[in-house]
mmCIF file of C-alpha atoms in Angstrom:
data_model
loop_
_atom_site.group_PDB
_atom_site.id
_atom_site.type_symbol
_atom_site.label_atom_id
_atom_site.label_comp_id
_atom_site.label_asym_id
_atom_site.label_seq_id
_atom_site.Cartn_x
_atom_site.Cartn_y
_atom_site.Cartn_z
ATOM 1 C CA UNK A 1 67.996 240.352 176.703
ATOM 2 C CA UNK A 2 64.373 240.234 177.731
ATOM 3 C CA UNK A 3 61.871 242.050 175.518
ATOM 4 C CA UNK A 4 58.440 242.437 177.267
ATOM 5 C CA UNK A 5 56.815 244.210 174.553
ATOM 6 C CA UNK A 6 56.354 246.912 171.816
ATOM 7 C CA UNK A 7 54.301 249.491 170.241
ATOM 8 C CA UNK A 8 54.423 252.520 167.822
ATOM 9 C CA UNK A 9 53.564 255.784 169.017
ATOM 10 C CA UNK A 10 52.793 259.070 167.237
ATOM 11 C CA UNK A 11 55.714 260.912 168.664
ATOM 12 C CA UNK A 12 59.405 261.906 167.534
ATOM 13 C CA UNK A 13 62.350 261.059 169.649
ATOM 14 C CA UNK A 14 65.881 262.996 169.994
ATOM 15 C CA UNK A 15 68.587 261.550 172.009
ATOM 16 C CA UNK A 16 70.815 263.891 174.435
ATOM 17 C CA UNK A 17 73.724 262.643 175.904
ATOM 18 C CA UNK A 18 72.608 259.041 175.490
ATOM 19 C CA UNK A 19 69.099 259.489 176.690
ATOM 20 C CA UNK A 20 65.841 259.680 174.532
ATOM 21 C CA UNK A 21 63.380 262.194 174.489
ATOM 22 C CA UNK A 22 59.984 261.117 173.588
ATOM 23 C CA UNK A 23 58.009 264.137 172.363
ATOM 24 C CA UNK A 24 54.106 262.886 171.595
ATOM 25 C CA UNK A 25 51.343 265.162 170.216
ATOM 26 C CA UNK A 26 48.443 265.218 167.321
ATOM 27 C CA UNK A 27 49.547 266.415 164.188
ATOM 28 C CA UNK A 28 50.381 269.721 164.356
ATOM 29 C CA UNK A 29 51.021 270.336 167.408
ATOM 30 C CA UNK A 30 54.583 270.632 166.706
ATOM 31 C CA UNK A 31 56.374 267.732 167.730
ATOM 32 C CA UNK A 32 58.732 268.016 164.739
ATOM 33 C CA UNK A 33 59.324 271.650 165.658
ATOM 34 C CA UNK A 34 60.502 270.694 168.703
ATOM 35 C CA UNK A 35 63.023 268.058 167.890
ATOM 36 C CA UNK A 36 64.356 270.394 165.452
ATOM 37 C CA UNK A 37 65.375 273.156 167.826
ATOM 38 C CA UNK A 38 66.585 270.417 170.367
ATOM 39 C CA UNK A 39 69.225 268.648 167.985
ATOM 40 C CA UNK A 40 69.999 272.726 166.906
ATOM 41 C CA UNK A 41 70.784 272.935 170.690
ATOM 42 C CA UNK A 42 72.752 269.250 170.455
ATOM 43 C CA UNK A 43 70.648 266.629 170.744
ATOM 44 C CA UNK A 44 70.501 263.633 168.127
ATOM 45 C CA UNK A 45 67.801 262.892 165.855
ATOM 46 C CA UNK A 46 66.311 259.019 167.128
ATOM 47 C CA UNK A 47 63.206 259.247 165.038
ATOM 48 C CA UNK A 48 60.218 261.804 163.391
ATOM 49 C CA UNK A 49 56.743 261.453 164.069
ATOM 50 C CA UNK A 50 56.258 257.896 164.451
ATOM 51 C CA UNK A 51 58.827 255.606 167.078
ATOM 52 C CA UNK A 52 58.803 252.422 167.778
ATOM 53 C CA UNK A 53 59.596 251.758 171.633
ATOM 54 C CA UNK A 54 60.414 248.092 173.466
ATOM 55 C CA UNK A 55 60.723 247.604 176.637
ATOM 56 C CA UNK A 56 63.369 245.677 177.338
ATOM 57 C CA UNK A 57 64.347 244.594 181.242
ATOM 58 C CA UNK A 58 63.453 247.599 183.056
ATOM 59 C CA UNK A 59 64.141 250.352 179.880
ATOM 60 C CA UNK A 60 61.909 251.398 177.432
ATOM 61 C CA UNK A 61 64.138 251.837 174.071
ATOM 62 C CA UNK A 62 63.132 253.787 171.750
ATOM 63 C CA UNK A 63 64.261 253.683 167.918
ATOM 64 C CA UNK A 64 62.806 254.698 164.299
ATOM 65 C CA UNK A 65 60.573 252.785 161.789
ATOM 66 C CA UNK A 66 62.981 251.473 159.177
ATOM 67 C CA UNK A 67 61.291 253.502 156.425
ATOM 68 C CA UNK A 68 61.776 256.661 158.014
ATOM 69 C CA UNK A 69 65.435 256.545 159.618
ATOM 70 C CA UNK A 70 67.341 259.067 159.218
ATOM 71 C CA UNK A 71 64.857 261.489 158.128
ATOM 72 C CA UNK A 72 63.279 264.543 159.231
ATOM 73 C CA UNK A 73 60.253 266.246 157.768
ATOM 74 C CA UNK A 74 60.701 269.882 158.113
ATOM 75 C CA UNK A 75 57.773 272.017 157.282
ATOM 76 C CA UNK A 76 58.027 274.482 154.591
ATOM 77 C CA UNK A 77 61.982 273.030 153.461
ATOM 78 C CA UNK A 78 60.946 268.732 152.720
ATOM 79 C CA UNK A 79 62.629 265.524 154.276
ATOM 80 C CA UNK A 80 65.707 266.121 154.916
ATOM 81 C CA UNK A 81 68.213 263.740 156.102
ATOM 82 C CA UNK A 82 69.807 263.693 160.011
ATOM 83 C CA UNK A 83 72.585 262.310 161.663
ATOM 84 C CA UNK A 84 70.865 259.274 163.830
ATOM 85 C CA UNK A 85 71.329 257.717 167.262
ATOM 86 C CA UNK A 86 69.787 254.955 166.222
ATOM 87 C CA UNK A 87 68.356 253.714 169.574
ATOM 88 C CA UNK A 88 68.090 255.351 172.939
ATOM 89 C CA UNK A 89 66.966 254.376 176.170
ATOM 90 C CA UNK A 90 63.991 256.916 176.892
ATOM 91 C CA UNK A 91 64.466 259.030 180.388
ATOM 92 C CA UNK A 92 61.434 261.469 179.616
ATOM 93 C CA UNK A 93 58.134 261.988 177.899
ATOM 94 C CA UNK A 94 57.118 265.292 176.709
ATOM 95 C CA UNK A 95 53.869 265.955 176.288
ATOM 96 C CA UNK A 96 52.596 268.692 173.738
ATOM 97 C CA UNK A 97 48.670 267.972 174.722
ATOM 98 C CA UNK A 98 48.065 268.707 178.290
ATOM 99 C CA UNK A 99 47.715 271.729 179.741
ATOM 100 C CA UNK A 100 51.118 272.889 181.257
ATOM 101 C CA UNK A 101 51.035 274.195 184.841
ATOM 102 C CA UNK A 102 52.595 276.870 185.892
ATOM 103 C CA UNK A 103 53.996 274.956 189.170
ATOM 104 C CA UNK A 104 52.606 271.238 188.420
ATOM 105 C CA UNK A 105 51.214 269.327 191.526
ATOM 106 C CA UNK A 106 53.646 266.228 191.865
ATOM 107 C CA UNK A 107 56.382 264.826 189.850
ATOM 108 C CA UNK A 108 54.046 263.003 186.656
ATOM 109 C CA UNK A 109 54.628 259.995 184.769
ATOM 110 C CA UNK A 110 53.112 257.945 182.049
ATOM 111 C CA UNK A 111 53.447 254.276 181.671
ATOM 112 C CA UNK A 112 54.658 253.093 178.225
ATOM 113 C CA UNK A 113 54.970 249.184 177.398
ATOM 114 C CA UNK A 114 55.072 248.458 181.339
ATOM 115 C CA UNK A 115 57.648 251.111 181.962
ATOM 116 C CA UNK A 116 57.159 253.817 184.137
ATOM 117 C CA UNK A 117 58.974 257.625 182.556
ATOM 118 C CA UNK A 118 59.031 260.776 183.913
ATOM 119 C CA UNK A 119 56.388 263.305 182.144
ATOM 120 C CA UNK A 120 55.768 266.918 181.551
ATOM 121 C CA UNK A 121 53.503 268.989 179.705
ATOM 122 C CA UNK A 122 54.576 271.857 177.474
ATOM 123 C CA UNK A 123 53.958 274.187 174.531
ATOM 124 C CA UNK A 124 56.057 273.227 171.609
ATOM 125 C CA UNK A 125 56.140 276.347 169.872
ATOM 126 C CA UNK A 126 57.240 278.431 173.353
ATOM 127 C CA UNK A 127 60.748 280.140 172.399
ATOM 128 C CA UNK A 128 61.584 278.455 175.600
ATOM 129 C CA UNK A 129 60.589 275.080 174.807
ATOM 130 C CA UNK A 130 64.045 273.413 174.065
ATOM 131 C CA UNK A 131 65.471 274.777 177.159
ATOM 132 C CA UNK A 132 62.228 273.539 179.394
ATOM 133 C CA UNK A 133 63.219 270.111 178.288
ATOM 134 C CA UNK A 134 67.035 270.060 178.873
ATOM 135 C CA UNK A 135 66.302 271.206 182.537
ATOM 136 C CA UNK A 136 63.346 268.407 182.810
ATOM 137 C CA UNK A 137 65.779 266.015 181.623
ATOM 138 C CA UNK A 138 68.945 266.977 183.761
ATOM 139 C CA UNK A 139 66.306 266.878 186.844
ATOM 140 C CA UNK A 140 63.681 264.332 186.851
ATOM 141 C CA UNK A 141 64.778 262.419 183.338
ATOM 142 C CA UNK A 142 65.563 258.969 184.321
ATOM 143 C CA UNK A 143 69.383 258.332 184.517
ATOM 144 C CA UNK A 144 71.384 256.622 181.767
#
């Protein structure tokens, strides 16, 4: 196994069928939120607010900061504990800072430890949200 690298991001990370999710965002901008309603919806808790990705060969892998696995902070209940995937390859970033398009340009991606990942824009706290990201992942989230 070849690691190239690693870094911690500000972001939480859910796993659906075997592929992460990276969600990034400044605080409050509901990164959590997000998460929550996706593992409502089936996906797997990988880590909140702060993951630790490596790429290794040609995947990034994302996984949570030892101190925090596990756990989930939701506002207005505490930290409450979560079933984990532990690690995940991630297939798509979702970013809760840019300004989402109604029909964006071109395909986007970000570059994360030397590891190109499809990206898209979107509004966390849109009723929609969860579903947005499902379809992004079934249609431009890199495959497993």
């Amino acid at each position: 196994m070849n690691e190239r690298g690693s870094e911690t991001l500000h972001a939480s990370c859910v796993a659906r069928d075997g592929r992460a999710i990276l969600i990034r965002g400044p605080s409050g901008s509901g990164k959590s939120d997000l998460a929550l309603r996706l593992i409502d919806r089936g996906a797997v808790l990988v880590s909140d607010d702060y993951t630790i990705v490596r790429a290794i060969e040609d995947k990034l892998i994302a996984s949570a900061p030892p101190n925090i696995a596990g756990r989930m902070e939701v506002r207005g209940v505490g930290i409450i504990q979560f079933e984990t995937a532990g690690e995940a390859p991630v297939a798509l970033v979702v970013d809760l800072e840019r300004e989402v398009d109604r029909l964006p340009p071109a395909q986007q991606s970000t570059t994360i430890a030397g590891i190109e990942v499809p990206l898209i824009a979107a509004n966390a706290l849109e009723a929609s949200a969860p579903v947005k990201v499902e379809a992004a992942l079934r249609h431009i989230g890199l495959k497993a």
